[in-house]
Amino acid sequence: MAAQNSTQLSDEILEEAFEKMRLGAAREMPDQKTLKRTARHEAGHSLIAWLGGNPPLQVTIVGRARAAGRMEPERNEAKGNYTKSEVEQLICECMGGRAAELVFYGDEEGLDTGASSDLQQATHLAMRMVRDWGMTDDFGQVAIIADRGGHKSFDGPLAERIVETAERIVNQQLSRAINLLNQHRHYLDILATELLEKNRLTREDLALFLPPIQ
Amino acid sequence: MAAQNSTQLSDEILEEAFEKMRLGAAREMPDQKTLKRTARHEAGHSLIAWLGGNPPLQVTIVGRARAAGRMEPERNEAKGNYTKSEVEQLICECMGGRAAELVFYGDEEGLDTGASSDLQQATHLAMRMVRDWGMTDDFGQVAIIADRGGHKSFDGPLAERIVETAERIVNQQLSRAINLLNQHRHYLDILATELLEKNRLTREDLALFLPPIQ
Amino acid sequence: MAAQNSTQLSDEILEEAFEKMRLGAAREMPDQKTLKRTARHEAGHSLIAWLGGNPPLQVTIVGRARAAGRMEPERNEAKGNYTKSEVEQLICECMGGRAAELVFYGDEEGLDTGASSDLQQATHLAMRMVRDWGMTDDFGQVAIIADRGGHKSFDGPLAERIVETAERIVNQQLSRAINLLNQHRHYLDILATELLEKNRLTREDLALFLPPIQ
Amino acid sequence: MAAQNSTQLSDEILEEAFEKMRLGAAREMPDQKTLKRTARHEAGHSLIAWLGGNPPLQVTIVGRARAAGRMEPERNEAKGNYTKSEVEQLICECMGGRAAELVFYGDEEGLDTGASSDLQQATHLAMRMVRDWGMTDDFGQVAIIADRGGHKSFDGPLAERIVETAERIVNQQLSRAINLLNQHRHYLDILATELLEKNRLTREDLALFLPPIQ
Amino acid sequence: MAAQNSTQLSDEILEEAFEKMRLGAAREMPDQKTLKRTARHEAGHSLIAWLGGNPPLQVTIVGRARAAGRMEPERNEAKGNYTKSEVEQLICECMGGRAAELVFYGDEEGLDTGASSDLQQATHLAMRMVRDWGMTDDFGQVAIIADRGGHKSFDGPLAERIVETAERIVNQQLSRAINLLNQHRHYLDILATELLEKNRLTREDLALFLPPIQ
Amino acid sequence: MAAQNSTQLSDEILEEAFEKMRLGAAREMPDQKTLKRTARHEAGHSLIAWLGGNPPLQVTIVGRARAAGRMEPERNEAKGNYTKSEVEQLICECMGGRAAELVFYGDEEGLDTGASSDLQQATHLAMRMVRDWGMTDDFGQVAIIADRGGHKSFDGPLAERIVETAERIVNQQLSRAINLLNQHRHYLDILATELLEKNRLTREDLALFLPPIQ
């Protein structure tokens, strides 16, 4: 009668932490090490956005509710469509947080579970480039309508090709983000330090130490 | 407690813009650059249709409701069936907008998210050529009945062959559209300029500066 | 705010035409070119049936209701089963309309959307030869029961083999139909001309100018 | 407005005939040619059963209800399980009707739609040999439980292997049936002739001219 | 009007027999030949269990209800987990019945439909070794969670690998069972003879002529 | 009438044992051999956790309810995200129980059914590394969204790649666990012996004989 399923708690720890995030009950202040990592992550998103001509309205590392770190982009109401390079820039911004962690913590320690929703968004945009917007050579100009609404049972040769192409796109933008952050490491350091110190920076704050937007 | 999912807004921007289109609340006037791009896109659709003997009733770039740019084709009530070359012409017209953007903005910048529904329609027609109308060598004269109504879980060897064939058809018509627009670049320029200036052109307006319909 | 989805009408044209057919509201008389094509198409069905020993009861090109052109075959009440060659003859009759269009209009212009339901029926019969009646070498004498009622999610190696075999069968019968029509081109021309002139021919009418049934 | 879908009747003929069978309204007597074919078909089933030691209780070619031809086997109440060779004998009996048609009408004309349910039963038994009874080398002694109740979406590598193995089994038994009928052609001829003459034969009738059961 | 679906009864025989088993109406005594086969089958299960250190509480060949033959194993309440070799022993016991039939009746005649549920249980245990218990090299220590509850539409590369591995495991245990029975043929013969004579043997009865449990 | 499905009980034994665990009715005390195995299993989990800097709050081998053996880890409320090496450590802890059994009982006897939920958790974490967290080279930084909520019908090329990668990760951590336990065999022996003797050890108890946490 010995069921040795004792480590099932390891998984519960993760679930509980995620649950807490979802409920937004941030009663407990994260430790300094965690805050520093968040500051660097958000600095990555923000610098990539800034360099790409999309200066955020503000960026924070300790929020009132759910998401602790957060970069708030400007919304351009008059903008309807996005060109291929504009979508690629959005993907690059998504990957900016992980890129910063890789730059600061190295190839192994730079990977953590916190980038999960960033990856999901980047993948979603990359898949739409392939599937809906005809922006890759792999599928040409075809819109794969069969894919609509049928995600659940979609695992065959088409799904594989779509995922492989999306993978290539996302990896390219991650590489581009890493290169940009290395090139502008000075600004990345300042941004992360300022964020850790002030918790919240507006676009005006950012303009004080970042290069002029092109 | 640091969830760094801050760029999720990038995706929301897109969704919001699409939502606005769907609701038709065009309260805000698009900027001049966007209007110019729309004019060129619609000029592409219209010129391909005109050259193919399907002169549109009218074409606009700022509509009252949802779709800003729009080419309204004539409806031929007495026409029942379409030959292979007529269906190919319809696909070519669908791709005329993107073709014009590629001609004006180049291979990279010519790709944008606005062509999404054009691609979907072209793909739909190409798939019917393969699946329903026996118009390709790839599937011969067979009508793939299994495909009816079962789009959602359709991802296997048959779906792959259908998509590959549709892809080839759509790409051929895009190339044809680009060639036609390059050959008649003079008319394309006039049409786009006129549209940008007048916002709306009827068939009679078009007949003033386009070549006689063959 | 520029959504350039203007050619979506091209697809609506098709749908509308199909809808009209479905509702049977044939208020508008088709033009002479369309009538001529219909006459040739129905002549193809009828001649293949006649030569195969299945003389139709009547054939028309302008009906009261929905289907304009129509060949009405005789129903043999006492006939229960069909041999392989009889089923092949039925498929050949299905393909007779498209065969006639290919003979009259050539390999490209001979393909049109009107043959859609003919193809579907031919495919259905060919698939039953493979799947239910053990009439091909590809699947031998096996009845693929798994296929029953599960069309929707059927796209794997078995579906592919079935479709490929059905494709071969339908293409063979199309070739046979073309050969037969070319051999009896004289009768095909007379039949099409008579149909275009009289709109409706009974078996007795047909017997006046077609060869005796074997 | 010309929809040339006129041969759709060819399919309706088949459906109507099948419907009639289903309802059992055999008001119209089949013609002599059809009766002869039925007699030969049923003679095939019966002779294979007889030679295999399963003498039928009776066999008819014109029934009161639905199925015109019919061989009624004896039911052995005390028999629970079937050995591999007994199941193979059952499959051979299923294929006996088609085997007789192939013997009498040749490789092409011997195939007709009437054998559809025979094929289905033979296939069902062969699939159970593979899937449930561990009677083939291809799947060894494994019972493929995943297959239970999930026929509809079952089309992958396992389904293909099962169908291929079932195909081999059914084809072997068809060959065996043909060989047996050729070896005992004399009895087959007598049985078919007697059936055509008397419409119904009991086991006692059969024992008068068939060899003693081993 | 000739539907030659006369052998459909062959399948009904099987179904009826199965139905009867399910309902447990064993009013009719099986014949001596069947009883002998059952005795040998149950002797196989029992001897394998006995030699493996799992002596059954009792074994019968004519039951009051549903299952005629039946070996009742002891239930060890205090036993929670099973090692790999203990699970293999359970599979070997499952295959012991068929193994005995193969030993007594040979490679062909030793296969019958009665072993169906034995095969199913052996397969189920083998699949759990692969999928849940990390007991094979083929899937290593991974638990394929995707498989849970989704049997119906599970037919892809993973399902194929799982089935192939399960197949290998079951075949190995069948071979082991055959070897063991051949090695202890003397005991197998006695056990089968005693069972046929007495219909029911308890563990105490078995201990009188079987070797001491190790 | 002989249904030889007598060993179906072998499977019932397993089910019953599992059921009992689920209901938590541990009225019967496990035997000494089982307790020893449980002690060694839990010692494996605990030592891996301790060496990885995650000292458990307590560990037991006989619980009041359901799970007999159990290691209770500390919950770090302030911890939000996990780096790649932290997730790998969690997987290593999951595999620590089986690793200990392999060390004590050898490659064959070290495998038992009790590790089932450990394997499931390790696999779940490994799959999230692949699918959600971009922590492997195989799928790069892509988040395979199609996988969400659609486990049931997920068996195609993508599922296979995910499972293969997860398999590699889990096997690596099992090897690492085995190596660690072999290196610290002395501590493992003490821990297992103490657990067997005292049934329950707190972190303070563990600190008395385990090396200081790094």
Tab-separated table of N, CA and C in Angstrom, chain A residues 60-114:
chain	number	residue	atom	x	y	z
A	60	THR	N	6.579	49.791	-15.830
A	60	THR	CA	6.645	49.629	-14.370
A	60	THR	C	7.202	48.249	-14.025
A	61	ILE	N	7.652	48.081	-12.793
A	61	ILE	CA	8.051	46.737	-12.353
A	61	ILE	C	7.244	46.228	-11.160
A	62	VAL	N	6.505	47.095	-10.473
A	62	VAL	CA	5.615	46.635	-9.404
A	62	VAL	C	4.240	47.245	-9.601
A	63	GLY	N	3.292	46.450	-10.037
A	63	GLY	CA	1.961	46.982	-10.306
A	63	GLY	C	1.038	46.787	-9.128
A	64	ARG	N	-0.122	47.462	-9.171
A	64	ARG	CA	-1.095	47.292	-8.105
A	64	ARG	C	-1.660	45.889	-8.153
A	65	ALA	N	-1.915	45.447	-9.346
A	65	ALA	CA	-2.626	44.177	-9.464
A	65	ALA	C	-1.732	43.111	-10.043
A	66	ARG	N	-2.344	42.249	-10.705
A	66	ARG	CA	-1.792	41.034	-11.270
A	66	ARG	C	-0.357	41.114	-11.803
A	67	ALA	N	-0.199	41.741	-12.970
A	67	ALA	CA	1.105	41.694	-13.608
A	67	ALA	C	2.033	42.709	-12.962
A	68	ALA	N	3.095	42.212	-12.408
A	68	ALA	CA	4.021	43.090	-11.719
A	68	ALA	C	4.720	44.012	-12.713
A	69	GLY	N	5.489	43.410	-13.620
A	69	GLY	CA	6.165	44.226	-14.615
A	69	GLY	C	5.253	44.451	-15.797
A	70	ARG	N	5.386	45.618	-16.423
A	70	ARG	CA	4.486	45.888	-17.540
A	70	ARG	C	4.967	47.094	-18.337
A	71	MET	N	4.995	46.933	-19.681
A	71	MET	CA	5.319	48.050	-20.551
A	71	MET	C	4.056	48.457	-21.276
A	72	GLU	N	3.661	49.706	-21.128
A	72	GLU	CA	2.429	50.140	-21.778
A	72	GLU	C	2.743	50.886	-23.070
A	73	PRO	N	2.415	50.282	-24.213
A	73	PRO	CA	2.723	50.942	-25.487
A	73	PRO	C	1.687	52.024	-25.817
A	74	GLU	N	2.052	52.906	-26.703
A	74	GLU	CA	1.098	53.926	-27.174
A	74	GLU	C	0.147	53.273	-28.170
A	75	ARG	N	-1.074	53.714	-28.171
A	75	ARG	CA	-2.013	53.181	-29.147
A	75	ARG	C	-2.243	54.212	-30.234
A	76	ASN	N	-1.966	53.805	-31.452
A	76	ASN	CA	-2.124	54.701	-32.582
A	76	ASN	C	-3.461	54.415	-33.239
A	77	GLU	N	-4.438	55.225	-32.908
A	77	GLU	CA	-5.808	54.961	-33.336
A	77	GLU	C	-5.973	54.980	-34.857
A	78	ALA	N	-5.203	55.819	-35.509
A	78	ALA	CA	-5.385	55.979	-36.948
A	78	ALA	C	-4.694	54.886	-37.756
A	79	LYS	N	-3.967	54.016	-37.089
A	79	LYS	CA	-3.205	52.990	-37.798
A	79	LYS	C	-4.051	51.742	-38.049
A	80	GLY	N	-4.227	51.392	-39.280
A	80	GLY	CA	-5.055	50.233	-39.583
A	80	GLY	C	-4.243	48.986	-39.852
A	81	ASN	N	-3.421	49.054	-40.866
A	81	ASN	CA	-2.689	47.869	-41.280
A	81	ASN	C	-1.237	47.928	-40.841
A	82	TYR	N	-0.597	46.784	-40.841
A	82	TYR	CA	0.807	46.685	-40.478
A	82	TYR	C	1.573	46.052	-41.635
A	83	THR	N	2.711	46.621	-41.987
A	83	THR	CA	3.536	45.987	-43.002
A	83	THR	C	4.322	44.843	-42.358
A	84	LYS	N	4.934	44.029	-43.235
A	84	LYS	CA	5.719	42.903	-42.750
A	84	LYS	C	6.776	43.359	-41.739
A	85	SER	N	7.485	44.440	-42.041
A	85	SER	CA	8.550	44.865	-41.128
A	85	SER	C	7.965	45.414	-39.824
A	86	GLU	N	6.763	45.987	-39.876
A	86	GLU	CA	6.130	46.450	-38.639
A	86	GLU	C	5.706	45.267	-37.752
A	87	VAL	N	5.200	44.207	-38.377
A	87	VAL	CA	4.843	43.019	-37.592
A	87	VAL	C	6.104	42.398	-36.994
A	88	GLU	N	7.171	42.360	-37.789
A	88	GLU	CA	8.430	41.814	-37.278
A	88	GLU	C	8.935	42.639	-36.085
A	89	GLN	N	8.752	43.948	-36.163
A	89	GLN	CA	9.149	44.798	-35.042
A	89	GLN	C	8.328	44.445	-33.783
A	90	LEU	N	7.019	44.198	-33.961
A	90	LEU	CA	6.175	43.821	-32.813
A	90	LEU	C	6.680	42.511	-32.196
A	91	ILE	N	7.031	41.552	-33.050
A	91	ILE	CA	7.554	40.279	-32.541
A	91	ILE	C	8.873	40.511	-31.807
A	92	CYS	N	9.700	41.370	-32.378
A	92	CYS	CA	10.986	41.683	-31.755
A	92	CYS	C	10.762	42.302	-30.365
A	93	GLU	N	9.779	43.190	-30.228
A	93	GLU	CA	9.455	43.789	-28.924
A	93	GLU	C	8.987	42.717	-27.933
A	94	CYS	N	8.160	41.793	-28.424
A	94	CYS	CA	7.717	40.687	-27.568
A	94	CYS	C	8.913	39.917	-27.002
A	95	MET	N	9.904	39.695	-27.845
A	95	MET	CA	11.062	38.890	-27.460
A	95	MET	C	12.110	39.714	-26.707
A	96	GLY	N	11.904	41.011	-26.619
A	96	GLY	CA	12.886	41.895	-25.973
A	96	GLY	C	13.159	41.559	-24.523
A	97	GLY	N	12.110	41.094	-23.803
A	97	GLY	CA	12.287	40.751	-22.392
A	97	GLY	C	13.218	39.557	-22.225
A	98	ARG	N	12.926	38.487	-22.941
A	98	ARG	CA	13.796	37.302	-22.857
A	98	ARG	C	15.200	37.650	-23.371
A	99	ALA	N	15.261	38.437	-24.449
A	99	ALA	CA	16.565	38.832	-24.992
A	99	ALA	C	17.401	39.491	-23.898
A	100	ALA	N	16.795	40.399	-23.134
A	100	ALA	CA	17.531	41.076	-22.062
A	100	ALA	C	18.004	40.069	-21.011
A	101	GLU	N	17.144	39.121	-20.660
A	101	GLU	CA	17.553	38.112	-19.674
A	101	GLU	C	18.721	37.285	-20.189
A	102	LEU	N	18.706	36.953	-21.499
A	102	LEU	CA	19.809	36.182	-22.080
A	102	LEU	C	21.097	37.003	-22.054
A	103	VAL	N	20.960	38.316	-22.332
A	103	VAL	CA	22.131	39.200	-22.315
A	103	VAL	C	22.707	39.299	-20.894
A	104	PHE	N	21.838	39.435	-19.908
A	104	PHE	CA	22.309	39.610	-18.530
A	104	PHE	C	22.719	38.302	-17.845
A	105	TYR	N	21.955	37.214	-18.120
A	105	TYR	CA	22.169	35.993	-17.335
A	105	TYR	C	22.794	34.834	-18.120
A	106	GLY	N	22.999	35.024	-19.405
A	106	GLY	CA	23.610	33.957	-20.201
A	106	GLY	C	22.592	33.024	-20.830
A	107	ASP	N	23.075	32.112	-21.692
A	107	ASP	CA	22.200	31.275	-22.510
A	107	ASP	C	21.340	30.314	-21.712
A	108	GLU	N	21.827	29.867	-20.556
A	108	GLU	CA	21.057	28.902	-19.768
A	108	GLU	C	20.204	29.602	-18.712
A	109	GLU	N	20.876	30.403	-17.889
A	109	GLU	CA	20.165	31.059	-16.791
A	109	GLU	C	19.235	32.167	-17.298
A	110	GLY	N	19.427	32.559	-18.563
A	110	GLY	CA	18.564	33.587	-19.130
A	110	GLY	C	17.166	33.092	-19.496
A	111	LEU	N	16.973	31.786	-19.448
A	111	LEU	CA	15.663	31.202	-19.784
A	111	LEU	C	14.846	31.011	-18.506
A	112	ASP	N	13.675	31.682	-18.415
A	112	ASP	CA	12.820	31.342	-17.279
A	112	ASP	C	11.348	31.299	-17.671
A	113	THR	N	10.538	30.791	-16.746
A	113	THR	CA	9.126	30.554	-17.053
A	113	THR	C	8.321	31.843	-17.219
A	114	GLY	N	8.874	32.964	-16.755
A	114	GLY	CA	8.145	34.233	-16.819
A	114	GLY	C	7.894	34.730	-18.232
